[in-house]
Amino acid sequence: MAEGIWFVAEQRDGQLRKVSFEVASTARRLADQAGTSVAGILIGAGLDGVAEKLGTYGADKVFVVNDEAVGQYLPMAYTQIIANIVKENSPAVLILSASTQGKDLSARLAARLGVGLAMDCIELGLNDDKKLVAKRPIYAGKAVAEVLPLGAPQMATTRPNVMPLLEPDESKKPEIVNQPLGLDPAEFKTKVVDILKDTSGKIELTEADIIVSGGRGMKGPENYNILEELADLLGAAVGASRSAVDAGWRPQTDQVGQTGKVVSPNLYIACGISGAIQHLAGMSSSKVIVAVNKDPEAPIFQKADYGVVADLFDAVPLMTQELKKVLEE
Ligand SMILES: Cc1cc2nc3c(=O)[nH]c(=O)nc-3n(C[C@H](O)[C@H](O)[C@H](O)COP(=O)(O)OP(=O)(O)OC[C@H]3O[C@@H](n4cnc5c(N)ncnc54)[C@H](O)[C@@H]3O)c2cc1C
């Protein structure tokens, strides 16, 4: 019988990513409701002692594949390895993050296992039969669908930065199950030949705690320096609306929204952004939204927790100035 709530952890360069703690915490919360155990799967290289940390976020057991051949994410190899472990152990639920890697991996895995998948969920719970019920935004965030993923395991991915983290319990040590690679690297269909790291030092949008975003109201690329100054003080990333990207003011990688990145920071400051539904689709799950717009009727104010009706060229430098004072105190 399918048993246990499982998750797939993510690492980069042998370091666990925050999304790993999010899926572990979510699995623990569900397992406590269901009265069952939590197990994780971690694949990578240089992982000695790394998986233990997952125990502090609720994992009872972690299956670790620690091999140079899979140090970097390889879609087909990772799918095969996880599918093999899952088939041998029959978990009831399998949770991944809806990170870039998780979206790719979960879709492949669901197809390989022949089960359904609830993608990019903002809430996971159990029904009276202890079956996983997932809530996910649909129609660019206009509605939320409640989904019962079919098959065993029931699979879901969770939107990064949305699922609350458990308070880590340093006394908890998970059982580590070292799994052999079980595949011949010579038969891998893909290999990573080089990784070009972003050397700009910019904070990745999807991982940022705070985002300062600018739209068409910025009037030109040269004016983003006022957002960058504020962002630097806050330790924030700078985002943009599609209008700003289409105008060539900002790179596509900065775009937030339906056809850009989906972000859920603790604080999202939207400057000169009207709040079109396609933009909201990418940021409406932010914990606190601040909007600066000179039009009091702008739709963004319906979503914002705090609204500043003002010319952004006055308001943003003032915010920066006040923040500097606070930080200097
Ligand atoms: C299929 C599809 C996918 C899309 N995907 C995305 C997406 O991923 N992301 C996205 O953002 N959009 C997306 N869009 C576009 C979206 O519909 C909007 O056109 C876009 O979000 C508008 O960008 P904006 O708010 O910057 O510009 P506008 O709608 O032009 O708004 C500019 C705002 O700036 C304010 N403003 C102007 N000057 C100032 C000033 N000096 N001070 C303060 N406020 C000022 C104005 O009052 C206005 O509210 C998509 C559209 C389609 C059809």
mmCIF file of C-alpha atoms and ligand atoms in Angstrom:
data_model
loop_
_atom_site.group_PDB
_atom_site.id
_atom_site.type_symbol
_atom_site.label_atom_id
_atom_site.label_comp_id
_atom_site.label_asym_id
_atom_site.label_seq_id
_atom_site.Cartn_x
_atom_site.Cartn_y
_atom_site.Cartn_z
ATOM 1 C CA MET A 1 0.000 0.000 0.000
ATOM 2 C CA ALA A 2 1.190 3.510 -0.810
ATOM 3 C CA GLU A 3 2.501 5.069 2.420
ATOM 4 C CA GLY A 4 4.376 8.203 3.477
ATOM 5 C CA ILE A 5 4.692 11.774 2.314
ATOM 6 C CA TRP A 6 7.786 12.232 0.169
ATOM 7 C CA PHE A 7 9.563 15.185 -1.329
ATOM 8 C CA VAL A 8 12.397 15.813 -3.775
ATOM 9 C CA ALA A 9 15.090 18.183 -2.489
ATOM 10 C CA GLU A 10 17.228 20.430 -4.696
ATOM 11 C CA GLN A 11 20.882 21.336 -4.372
ATOM 12 C CA ARG A 12 23.216 23.568 -6.293
ATOM 13 C CA ASP A 13 26.977 23.020 -6.035
ATOM 14 C CA GLY A 14 26.337 20.672 -3.117
ATOM 15 C CA GLN A 15 24.318 23.236 -1.140
ATOM 16 C CA LEU A 16 20.646 22.668 -0.384
ATOM 17 C CA ARG A 17 18.372 25.286 -1.909
ATOM 18 C CA LYS A 18 15.702 27.051 0.171
ATOM 19 C CA VAL A 19 12.954 25.331 -1.824
ATOM 20 C CA SER A 20 14.190 22.019 -0.381
ATOM 21 C CA PHE A 21 13.268 23.203 3.121
ATOM 22 C CA GLU A 22 9.914 24.414 1.842
ATOM 23 C CA VAL A 23 8.954 21.029 0.389
ATOM 24 C CA ALA A 24 10.347 19.197 3.442
ATOM 25 C CA SER A 25 8.331 21.450 5.796
ATOM 26 C CA THR A 26 5.185 20.960 3.707
ATOM 27 C CA ALA A 27 5.651 17.193 3.685
ATOM 28 C CA ARG A 28 6.110 17.175 7.478
ATOM 29 C CA ARG A 29 2.964 19.212 8.045
ATOM 30 C CA LEU A 30 0.911 16.847 5.861
ATOM 31 C CA ALA A 31 2.492 13.738 7.400
ATOM 32 C CA ASP A 32 1.607 14.931 10.906
ATOM 33 C CA GLN A 33 -2.020 15.318 9.780
ATOM 34 C CA ALA A 34 -2.011 11.887 8.163
ATOM 35 C CA GLY A 35 -0.064 10.187 10.962
ATOM 36 C CA THR A 36 2.642 8.966 8.602
ATOM 37 C CA SER A 37 6.355 9.483 7.925
ATOM 38 C CA VAL A 38 8.358 11.843 5.699
ATOM 39 C CA ALA A 39 11.110 10.851 3.282
ATOM 40 C CA GLY A 40 13.162 12.961 0.897
ATOM 41 C CA ILE A 41 15.255 12.253 -2.192
ATOM 42 C CA LEU A 42 18.450 14.194 -2.804
ATOM 43 C CA ILE A 43 20.618 13.770 -5.916
ATOM 44 C CA GLY A 44 23.937 15.476 -6.566
ATOM 45 C CA ALA A 45 27.677 15.348 -5.861
ATOM 46 C CA GLY A 46 29.714 16.394 -2.818
ATOM 47 C CA LEU A 47 26.746 15.702 -0.582
ATOM 48 C CA ASP A 48 28.547 14.256 2.456
ATOM 49 C CA GLY A 49 26.696 15.521 5.518
ATOM 50 C CA VAL A 50 24.365 17.702 3.411
ATOM 51 C CA ALA A 51 21.163 15.654 3.591
ATOM 52 C CA GLU A 52 21.173 15.690 7.413
ATOM 53 C CA LYS A 53 19.877 19.270 7.379
ATOM 54 C CA LEU A 54 16.647 18.034 5.778
ATOM 55 C CA GLY A 55 15.951 16.202 9.045
ATOM 56 C CA THR A 56 15.804 19.500 10.910
ATOM 57 C CA TYR A 57 12.909 20.469 8.614
ATOM 58 C CA GLY A 58 11.017 17.252 9.213
ATOM 59 C CA ALA A 59 12.458 14.446 7.059
ATOM 60 C CA ASP A 60 12.567 11.102 8.874
ATOM 61 C CA LYS A 61 14.588 9.518 6.090
ATOM 62 C CA VAL A 62 16.552 10.792 3.083
ATOM 63 C CA PHE A 63 17.537 8.735 0.049
ATOM 64 C CA VAL A 64 20.818 10.186 -1.205
ATOM 65 C CA VAL A 65 22.417 9.577 -4.600
ATOM 66 C CA ASN A 66 25.851 11.161 -4.206
ATOM 67 C CA ASP A 67 27.775 10.745 -7.454
ATOM 68 C CA GLU A 68 29.904 13.065 -9.637
ATOM 69 C CA ALA A 69 27.976 11.822 -12.694
ATOM 70 C CA VAL A 70 24.829 13.554 -11.411
ATOM 71 C CA GLY A 71 26.403 16.611 -9.777
ATOM 72 C CA GLN A 72 24.520 18.810 -12.251
ATOM 73 C CA TYR A 73 20.831 18.475 -13.055
ATOM 74 C CA LEU A 74 20.357 15.986 -15.893
ATOM 75 C CA PRO A 75 16.637 15.693 -16.713
ATOM 76 C CA MET A 76 16.587 12.120 -18.006
ATOM 77 C CA ALA A 77 18.973 10.672 -15.418
ATOM 78 C CA TYR A 78 17.257 12.405 -12.486
ATOM 79 C CA THR A 79 13.842 11.228 -13.736
ATOM 80 C CA GLN A 80 15.065 7.644 -14.003
ATOM 81 C CA ILE A 81 16.741 7.610 -10.591
ATOM 82 C CA ILE A 82 13.740 9.093 -8.773
ATOM 83 C CA ALA A 83 11.247 6.903 -10.641
ATOM 84 C CA ASN A 84 13.226 3.822 -9.592
ATOM 85 C CA ILE A 85 13.318 4.840 -5.913
ATOM 86 C CA VAL A 86 9.612 5.741 -5.947
ATOM 87 C CA LYS A 87 8.590 2.470 -7.589
ATOM 88 C CA GLU A 88 10.551 0.481 -5.006
ATOM 89 C CA ASN A 89 9.019 2.328 -2.036
ATOM 90 C CA SER A 90 5.493 3.366 -3.112
ATOM 91 C CA PRO A 91 5.015 6.686 -1.297
ATOM 92 C CA ALA A 92 1.456 8.023 -1.110
ATOM 93 C CA VAL A 93 2.421 11.606 -1.971
ATOM 94 C CA LEU A 94 5.408 13.125 -3.788
ATOM 95 C CA ILE A 95 6.059 16.862 -3.575
ATOM 96 C CA LEU A 96 8.555 18.903 -5.597
ATOM 97 C CA SER A 97 9.124 22.630 -5.812
ATOM 98 C CA ALA A 98 7.723 24.488 -8.818
ATOM 99 C CA SER A 99 11.222 25.911 -9.316
ATOM 100 C CA THR A 100 12.688 25.910 -12.831
ATOM 101 C CA GLN A 101 14.240 22.495 -12.184
ATOM 102 C CA GLY A 102 11.197 21.189 -10.324
ATOM 103 C CA LYS A 103 8.776 22.113 -13.105
ATOM 104 C CA ASP A 104 10.862 20.240 -15.641
ATOM 105 C CA LEU A 105 11.546 17.244 -13.427
ATOM 106 C CA SER A 106 8.022 16.849 -12.024
ATOM 107 C CA ALA A 107 6.386 16.761 -15.464
ATOM 108 C CA ARG A 108 8.840 14.120 -16.681
ATOM 109 C CA LEU A 109 8.437 12.128 -13.482
ATOM 110 C CA ALA A 110 4.627 12.204 -13.550
ATOM 111 C CA ALA A 111 4.669 10.985 -17.147
ATOM 112 C CA ARG A 112 7.187 8.242 -16.289
ATOM 113 C CA LEU A 113 5.131 7.100 -13.283
ATOM 114 C CA GLY A 114 1.842 7.454 -15.175
ATOM 115 C CA VAL A 115 0.243 9.662 -12.515
ATOM 116 C CA GLY A 116 -1.425 13.072 -12.389
ATOM 117 C CA LEU A 117 0.366 16.241 -11.290
ATOM 118 C CA ALA A 118 -0.947 19.411 -9.660
ATOM 119 C CA MET A 119 1.536 22.069 -10.736
ATOM 120 C CA ASP A 120 2.521 25.336 -9.009
ATOM 121 C CA CYS A 121 0.288 24.918 -5.945
ATOM 122 C CA ILE A 122 -0.175 27.631 -3.335
ATOM 123 C CA GLU A 123 -1.776 25.370 -0.736
ATOM 124 C CA LEU A 124 -1.678 21.636 -0.016
ATOM 125 C CA GLY A 125 -3.954 19.797 2.371
ATOM 126 C CA LEU A 126 -5.547 16.415 3.000
ATOM 127 C CA ASN A 127 -9.216 15.524 2.649
ATOM 128 C CA ASP A 128 -11.171 13.227 4.987
ATOM 129 C CA ASP A 129 -9.768 10.182 3.154
ATOM 130 C CA LYS A 130 -6.245 11.532 3.773
ATOM 131 C CA LYS A 131 -5.873 12.148 0.046
ATOM 132 C CA LEU A 132 -3.826 15.131 -1.119
ATOM 133 C CA VAL A 133 -5.902 18.120 -2.195
ATOM 134 C CA ALA A 134 -4.032 20.945 -3.906
ATOM 135 C CA LYS A 135 -4.976 24.543 -4.555
ATOM 136 C CA ARG A 136 -3.500 26.185 -7.644
ATOM 137 C CA PRO A 137 -4.143 29.508 -9.372
ATOM 138 C CA ILE A 138 -5.767 29.294 -12.800
ATOM 139 C CA TYR A 139 -6.739 31.815 -15.512
ATOM 140 C CA ALA A 140 -3.663 33.924 -14.765
ATOM 141 C CA GLY A 141 -4.566 34.018 -11.079
ATOM 142 C CA LYS A 142 -8.206 35.080 -11.512
ATOM 143 C CA ALA A 143 -9.437 31.904 -9.822
ATOM 144 C CA VAL A 144 -8.078 29.139 -7.622
ATOM 145 C CA ALA A 145 -8.781 25.520 -8.551
ATOM 146 C CA GLU A 146 -8.953 22.734 -5.994
ATOM 147 C CA VAL A 147 -7.344 19.661 -7.496
ATOM 148 C CA LEU A 148 -7.165 16.043 -6.402
ATOM 149 C CA PRO A 149 -4.113 14.624 -8.206
ATOM 150 C CA LEU A 150 -4.866 11.083 -9.358
ATOM 151 C CA GLY A 151 -2.611 8.051 -9.144
ATOM 152 C CA ALA A 152 -0.055 6.794 -6.664
ATOM 153 C CA PRO A 153 1.914 8.684 -5.669
ATOM 154 C CA GLN A 154 -0.244 11.777 -5.759
ATOM 155 C CA MET A 155 2.112 14.413 -7.155
ATOM 156 C CA ALA A 156 2.209 18.178 -6.682
ATOM 157 C CA THR A 157 4.682 21.021 -7.014
ATOM 158 C CA THR A 158 4.603 24.030 -4.691
ATOM 159 C CA ARG A 159 5.243 27.623 -5.762
ATOM 160 C CA PRO A 160 8.609 28.796 -4.376
ATOM 161 C CA ASN A 161 8.458 31.137 -1.362
ATOM 162 C CA VAL A 162 4.791 30.379 -0.635
ATOM 163 C CA MET A 163 4.922 27.365 1.677
ATOM 164 C CA PRO A 164 5.885 28.320 5.245
ATOM 165 C CA LEU A 165 9.094 26.889 6.665
ATOM 166 C CA LEU A 166 9.022 24.918 9.890
ATOM 167 C CA GLU A 167 11.175 26.148 12.726
ATOM 168 C CA PRO A 168 14.264 23.932 12.211
ATOM 169 C CA ASP A 169 14.816 21.430 15.012
ATOM 170 C CA GLU A 170 18.580 20.887 15.155
ATOM 171 C CA SER A 171 18.160 17.809 17.373
ATOM 172 C CA LYS A 172 16.419 15.856 14.591
ATOM 173 C CA LYS A 173 18.644 13.556 12.539
ATOM 174 C CA PRO A 174 17.169 11.723 9.564
ATOM 175 C CA GLU A 175 18.040 8.187 8.564
ATOM 176 C CA ILE A 176 20.303 8.453 5.513
ATOM 177 C CA VAL A 177 19.901 5.786 2.853
ATOM 178 C CA ASN A 178 22.808 5.927 0.416
ATOM 179 C CA GLN A 179 21.550 4.776 -2.954
ATOM 180 C CA PRO A 180 23.907 3.678 -5.717
ATOM 181 C CA LEU A 181 23.590 5.567 -9.004
ATOM 182 C CA GLY A 182 22.020 2.500 -10.582
ATOM 183 C CA LEU A 183 22.657 3.862 -14.095
ATOM 184 C CA ASP A 184 25.619 3.781 -16.445
ATOM 185 C CA PRO A 185 26.808 7.381 -17.043
ATOM 186 C CA ALA A 186 28.173 6.276 -20.431
ATOM 187 C CA GLU A 187 24.565 5.788 -21.496
ATOM 188 C CA PHE A 188 23.371 9.256 -20.417
ATOM 189 C CA LYS A 189 21.768 11.000 -23.380
ATOM 190 C CA THR A 190 22.852 14.467 -22.223
ATOM 191 C CA LYS A 191 25.820 15.886 -20.386
ATOM 192 C CA VAL A 192 26.609 19.314 -19.015
ATOM 193 C CA VAL A 193 29.705 20.606 -20.814
ATOM 194 C CA ASP A 194 29.864 24.076 -19.319
ATOM 195 C CA ILE A 195 27.974 26.359 -16.973
ATOM 196 C CA LEU A 196 27.990 30.078 -17.652
ATOM 197 C CA LYS A 197 27.363 31.707 -14.313
ATOM 198 C CA ASP A 198 25.677 35.095 -14.100
ATOM 199 C CA THR A 199 28.533 37.308 -12.959
ATOM 200 C CA SER A 200 26.412 40.422 -12.486
ATOM 201 C CA GLY A 201 25.981 39.587 -8.798
ATOM 202 C CA LYS A 202 22.263 40.313 -9.212
ATOM 203 C CA ILE A 203 19.847 38.529 -6.913
ATOM 204 C CA GLU A 204 17.763 35.976 -8.821
ATOM 205 C CA LEU A 205 14.171 37.258 -8.990
ATOM 206 C CA THR A 206 12.505 34.011 -8.000
ATOM 207 C CA GLU A 207 14.713 33.737 -4.903
ATOM 208 C CA ALA A 208 14.550 37.367 -3.803
ATOM 209 C CA ASP A 209 12.950 38.274 -0.464
ATOM 210 C CA ILE A 210 12.245 41.780 -1.730
ATOM 211 C CA ILE A 211 11.606 42.940 -5.308
ATOM 212 C CA VAL A 212 11.449 46.522 -6.560
ATOM 213 C CA SER A 213 9.751 46.456 -9.943
ATOM 214 C CA GLY A 214 9.274 49.126 -12.597
ATOM 215 C CA GLY A 215 6.848 49.419 -15.496
ATOM 216 C CA ARG A 216 6.063 51.759 -18.357
ATOM 217 C CA GLY A 217 5.739 54.579 -15.835
ATOM 218 C CA MET A 218 9.555 54.540 -15.524
ATOM 219 C CA LYS A 219 9.569 56.340 -18.896
ATOM 220 C CA GLY A 220 12.969 55.015 -20.009
ATOM 221 C CA PRO A 221 15.828 52.631 -19.164
ATOM 222 C CA GLU A 222 17.988 55.397 -17.687
ATOM 223 C CA ASN A 223 15.471 55.966 -14.878
ATOM 224 C CA TYR A 224 15.819 52.480 -13.418
ATOM 225 C CA ASN A 225 18.808 53.760 -11.451
ATOM 226 C CA ILE A 226 16.361 55.150 -8.871
ATOM 227 C CA LEU A 227 14.887 51.656 -8.428
ATOM 228 C CA GLU A 228 18.357 50.113 -8.308
ATOM 229 C CA GLU A 229 19.425 52.504 -5.567
ATOM 230 C CA LEU A 230 16.380 51.594 -3.479
ATOM 231 C CA ALA A 231 16.888 47.895 -4.243
ATOM 232 C CA ASP A 232 20.546 48.033 -3.155
ATOM 233 C CA LEU A 233 19.568 49.486 0.189
ATOM 234 C CA LEU A 234 16.898 46.837 0.710
ATOM 235 C CA GLY A 235 19.011 43.952 -0.597
ATOM 236 C CA ALA A 236 16.317 43.529 -3.228
ATOM 237 C CA ALA A 237 16.163 42.345 -6.832
ATOM 238 C CA VAL A 238 14.858 44.621 -9.598
ATOM 239 C CA GLY A 239 11.961 43.366 -11.718
ATOM 240 C CA ALA A 240 9.953 44.802 -14.596
ATOM 241 C CA SER A 241 6.610 44.641 -16.347
ATOM 242 C CA ARG A 242 6.373 43.258 -19.848
ATOM 243 C CA SER A 243 5.886 46.767 -21.252
ATOM 244 C CA ALA A 244 9.277 47.743 -19.889
ATOM 245 C CA VAL A 245 10.840 44.589 -21.296
ATOM 246 C CA ASP A 246 9.139 44.948 -24.699
ATOM 247 C CA ALA A 247 10.408 48.534 -24.860
ATOM 248 C CA GLY A 248 13.932 47.149 -24.441
ATOM 249 C CA TRP A 249 14.445 48.941 -21.120
ATOM 250 C CA ARG A 250 15.086 45.763 -19.147
ATOM 251 C CA PRO A 251 16.215 42.210 -20.055
ATOM 252 C CA GLN A 252 13.546 39.526 -20.467
ATOM 253 C CA THR A 253 14.985 37.729 -17.425
ATOM 254 C CA ASP A 254 13.629 40.615 -15.296
ATOM 255 C CA GLN A 255 10.035 40.212 -16.472
ATOM 256 C CA VAL A 256 7.442 39.350 -13.849
ATOM 257 C CA GLY A 257 4.096 37.938 -14.915
ATOM 258 C CA GLN A 258 2.218 35.354 -16.881
ATOM 259 C CA THR A 259 4.865 35.158 -19.596
ATOM 260 C CA GLY A 260 7.693 36.093 -17.243
ATOM 261 C CA LYS A 261 8.660 34.865 -13.804
ATOM 262 C CA VAL A 262 6.285 33.950 -11.013
ATOM 263 C CA VAL A 263 7.586 35.445 -7.782
ATOM 264 C CA SER A 264 6.406 35.369 -4.168
ATOM 265 C CA PRO A 265 8.718 37.660 -2.213
ATOM 266 C CA ASN A 266 7.952 38.968 1.250
ATOM 267 C CA LEU A 267 7.763 42.484 -0.205
ATOM 268 C CA TYR A 268 6.970 43.551 -3.794
ATOM 269 C CA ILE A 269 7.195 47.260 -4.604
ATOM 270 C CA ALA A 270 5.505 48.030 -7.953
ATOM 271 C CA CYS A 271 6.477 51.409 -9.396
ATOM 272 C CA GLY A 272 4.665 52.803 -12.440
ATOM 273 C CA ILE A 273 2.938 49.468 -13.065
ATOM 274 C CA SER A 274 -0.799 49.553 -13.792
ATOM 275 C CA GLY A 275 -1.546 46.039 -12.471
ATOM 276 C CA ALA A 276 -2.722 44.248 -15.606
ATOM 277 C CA ILE A 277 -3.983 40.726 -14.906
ATOM 278 C CA GLN A 278 -0.965 39.240 -16.710
ATOM 279 C CA HIS A 279 1.381 41.118 -14.385
ATOM 280 C CA LEU A 280 -0.629 40.179 -11.283
ATOM 281 C CA ALA A 281 -0.391 36.522 -12.345
ATOM 282 C CA GLY A 282 3.319 36.691 -11.564
ATOM 283 C CA MET A 283 3.330 38.548 -8.252
ATOM 284 C CA SER A 284 -0.047 38.447 -6.529
ATOM 285 C CA SER A 285 1.115 35.786 -4.058
ATOM 286 C CA SER A 286 3.729 38.228 -2.674
ATOM 287 C CA LYS A 287 3.279 38.589 1.090
ATOM 288 C CA VAL A 288 3.137 42.427 1.087
ATOM 289 C CA ILE A 289 2.541 44.523 -2.033
ATOM 290 C CA VAL A 290 3.329 48.236 -2.182
ATOM 291 C CA ALA A 291 2.238 50.183 -5.269
ATOM 292 C CA VAL A 292 3.474 53.596 -6.344
ATOM 293 C CA ASN A 293 1.307 55.030 -9.116
ATOM 294 C CA LYS A 294 0.112 58.512 -9.960
ATOM 295 C CA ASP A 295 -3.298 57.230 -11.099
ATOM 296 C CA PRO A 296 -5.523 56.521 -8.063
ATOM 297 C CA GLU A 297 -7.724 54.312 -10.271
ATOM 298 C CA ALA A 298 -4.845 52.008 -11.327
ATOM 299 C CA PRO A 299 -5.927 48.357 -10.803
ATOM 300 C CA ILE A 300 -2.715 47.588 -8.904
ATOM 301 C CA PHE A 301 -4.209 49.423 -5.914
ATOM 302 C CA GLN A 302 -6.883 46.723 -5.628
ATOM 303 C CA LYS A 303 -4.135 44.168 -4.931
ATOM 304 C CA ALA A 304 -1.772 46.392 -2.969
ATOM 305 C CA ASP A 305 -1.509 46.275 0.813
ATOM 306 C CA TYR A 306 -0.056 49.796 0.771
ATOM 307 C CA GLY A 307 -0.677 52.315 -1.984
ATOM 308 C CA VAL A 308 1.215 55.520 -2.680
ATOM 309 C CA VAL A 309 -0.665 57.792 -5.096
ATOM 310 C CA ALA A 310 2.192 59.946 -6.314
ATOM 311 C CA ASP A 311 4.630 60.621 -9.105
ATOM 312 C CA LEU A 312 7.195 57.854 -8.709
ATOM 313 C CA PHE A 313 10.016 60.256 -9.544
ATOM 314 C CA ASP A 314 9.151 62.089 -6.317
ATOM 315 C CA ALA A 315 8.086 59.118 -4.185
ATOM 316 C CA VAL A 316 10.882 56.610 -4.880
ATOM 317 C CA PRO A 317 13.818 58.985 -4.124
ATOM 318 C CA LEU A 318 11.969 60.013 -0.951
ATOM 319 C CA MET A 319 11.593 56.377 0.088
ATOM 320 C CA THR A 320 15.317 55.856 -0.543
ATOM 321 C CA GLN A 321 16.211 58.960 1.436
ATOM 322 C CA GLU A 322 14.054 57.937 4.414
ATOM 323 C CA LEU A 323 15.372 54.389 4.332
ATOM 324 C CA LYS A 324 18.963 55.666 4.394
ATOM 325 C CA LYS A 325 18.130 57.649 7.530
ATOM 326 C CA VAL A 326 16.626 54.580 9.200
ATOM 327 C CA LEU A 327 19.612 52.414 8.255
ATOM 328 C CA GLU A 328 22.094 55.009 9.533
ATOM 329 C CA GLU A 329 20.399 55.201 12.948
HETATM 330 C C1 LIG B 1 -0.630 36.940 -23.481
HETATM 331 C C2 LIG B 1 -0.109 38.109 -22.700
HETATM 332 C C3 LIG B 1 0.890 37.870 -21.758
HETATM 333 C C4 LIG B 1 1.377 38.938 -21.006
HETATM 334 N N1 LIG B 1 2.355 38.694 -20.079
HETATM 335 C C5 LIG B 1 2.757 39.711 -19.267
HETATM 336 C C6 LIG B 1 3.713 39.484 -18.246
HETATM 337 O O1 LIG B 1 4.248 38.384 -18.058
HETATM 338 N N2 LIG B 1 4.060 40.511 -17.453
HETATM 339 C C7 LIG B 1 3.533 41.769 -17.604
HETATM 340 O O2 LIG B 1 3.899 42.677 -16.843
HETATM 341 N N3 LIG B 1 2.647 41.993 -18.582
HETATM 342 C C8 LIG B 1 2.256 41.023 -19.429
HETATM 343 N N4 LIG B 1 1.393 41.290 -20.427
HETATM 344 C C9 LIG B 1 1.074 42.702 -20.716
HETATM 345 C C10 LIG B 1 0.010 43.295 -19.820
HETATM 346 O O3 LIG B 1 -1.255 43.064 -20.377
HETATM 347 C C11 LIG B 1 0.204 44.819 -19.695
HETATM 348 O O4 LIG B 1 0.202 45.406 -20.984
HETATM 349 C C12 LIG B 1 1.499 45.239 -18.996
HETATM 350 O O5 LIG B 1 1.636 44.515 -17.772
HETATM 351 C C13 LIG B 1 1.477 46.704 -18.698
HETATM 352 O O6 LIG B 1 2.698 47.116 -18.190
HETATM 353 P P1 LIG B 1 2.792 48.409 -17.287
HETATM 354 O O7 LIG B 1 1.906 48.278 -16.120
HETATM 355 O O8 LIG B 1 4.232 48.677 -17.059
HETATM 356 O O9 LIG B 1 2.292 49.560 -18.293
HETATM 357 P P2 LIG B 1 0.952 50.366 -18.302
HETATM 358 O O10 LIG B 1 -0.231 49.502 -18.273
HETATM 359 O O11 LIG B 1 1.083 51.344 -19.422
HETATM 360 O O12 LIG B 1 0.970 51.156 -16.916
HETATM 361 C C14 LIG B 1 1.878 52.157 -16.594
HETATM 362 C C15 LIG B 1 1.435 52.721 -15.258
HETATM 363 O O13 LIG B 1 2.402 53.666 -14.837
HETATM 364 C C16 LIG B 1 1.720 54.737 -14.203
HETATM 365 N N5 LIG B 1 2.586 55.904 -14.313
HETATM 366 C C17 LIG B 1 2.977 56.579 -15.438
HETATM 367 N N6 LIG B 1 3.838 57.567 -15.099
HETATM 368 C C18 LIG B 1 3.979 57.505 -13.749
HETATM 369 C C19 LIG B 1 4.722 58.300 -12.802
HETATM 370 N N7 LIG B 1 5.526 59.287 -13.196
HETATM 371 N N8 LIG B 1 4.612 57.976 -11.504
HETATM 372 C C20 LIG B 1 3.799 56.983 -11.066
HETATM 373 N N9 LIG B 1 3.072 56.210 -11.919
HETATM 374 C C21 LIG B 1 3.160 56.484 -13.240
HETATM 375 C C22 LIG B 1 0.422 54.883 -14.975
HETATM 376 O O14 LIG B 1 -0.576 55.525 -14.200
HETATM 377 C C23 LIG B 1 0.084 53.432 -15.293
HETATM 378 O O15 LIG B 1 -0.768 52.873 -14.301
HETATM 379 C C24 LIG B 1 0.878 40.262 -21.208
HETATM 380 C C25 LIG B 1 -0.123 40.460 -22.148
HETATM 381 C C26 LIG B 1 -0.606 39.412 -22.879
HETATM 382 C C27 LIG B 1 -1.708 39.669 -23.880
#
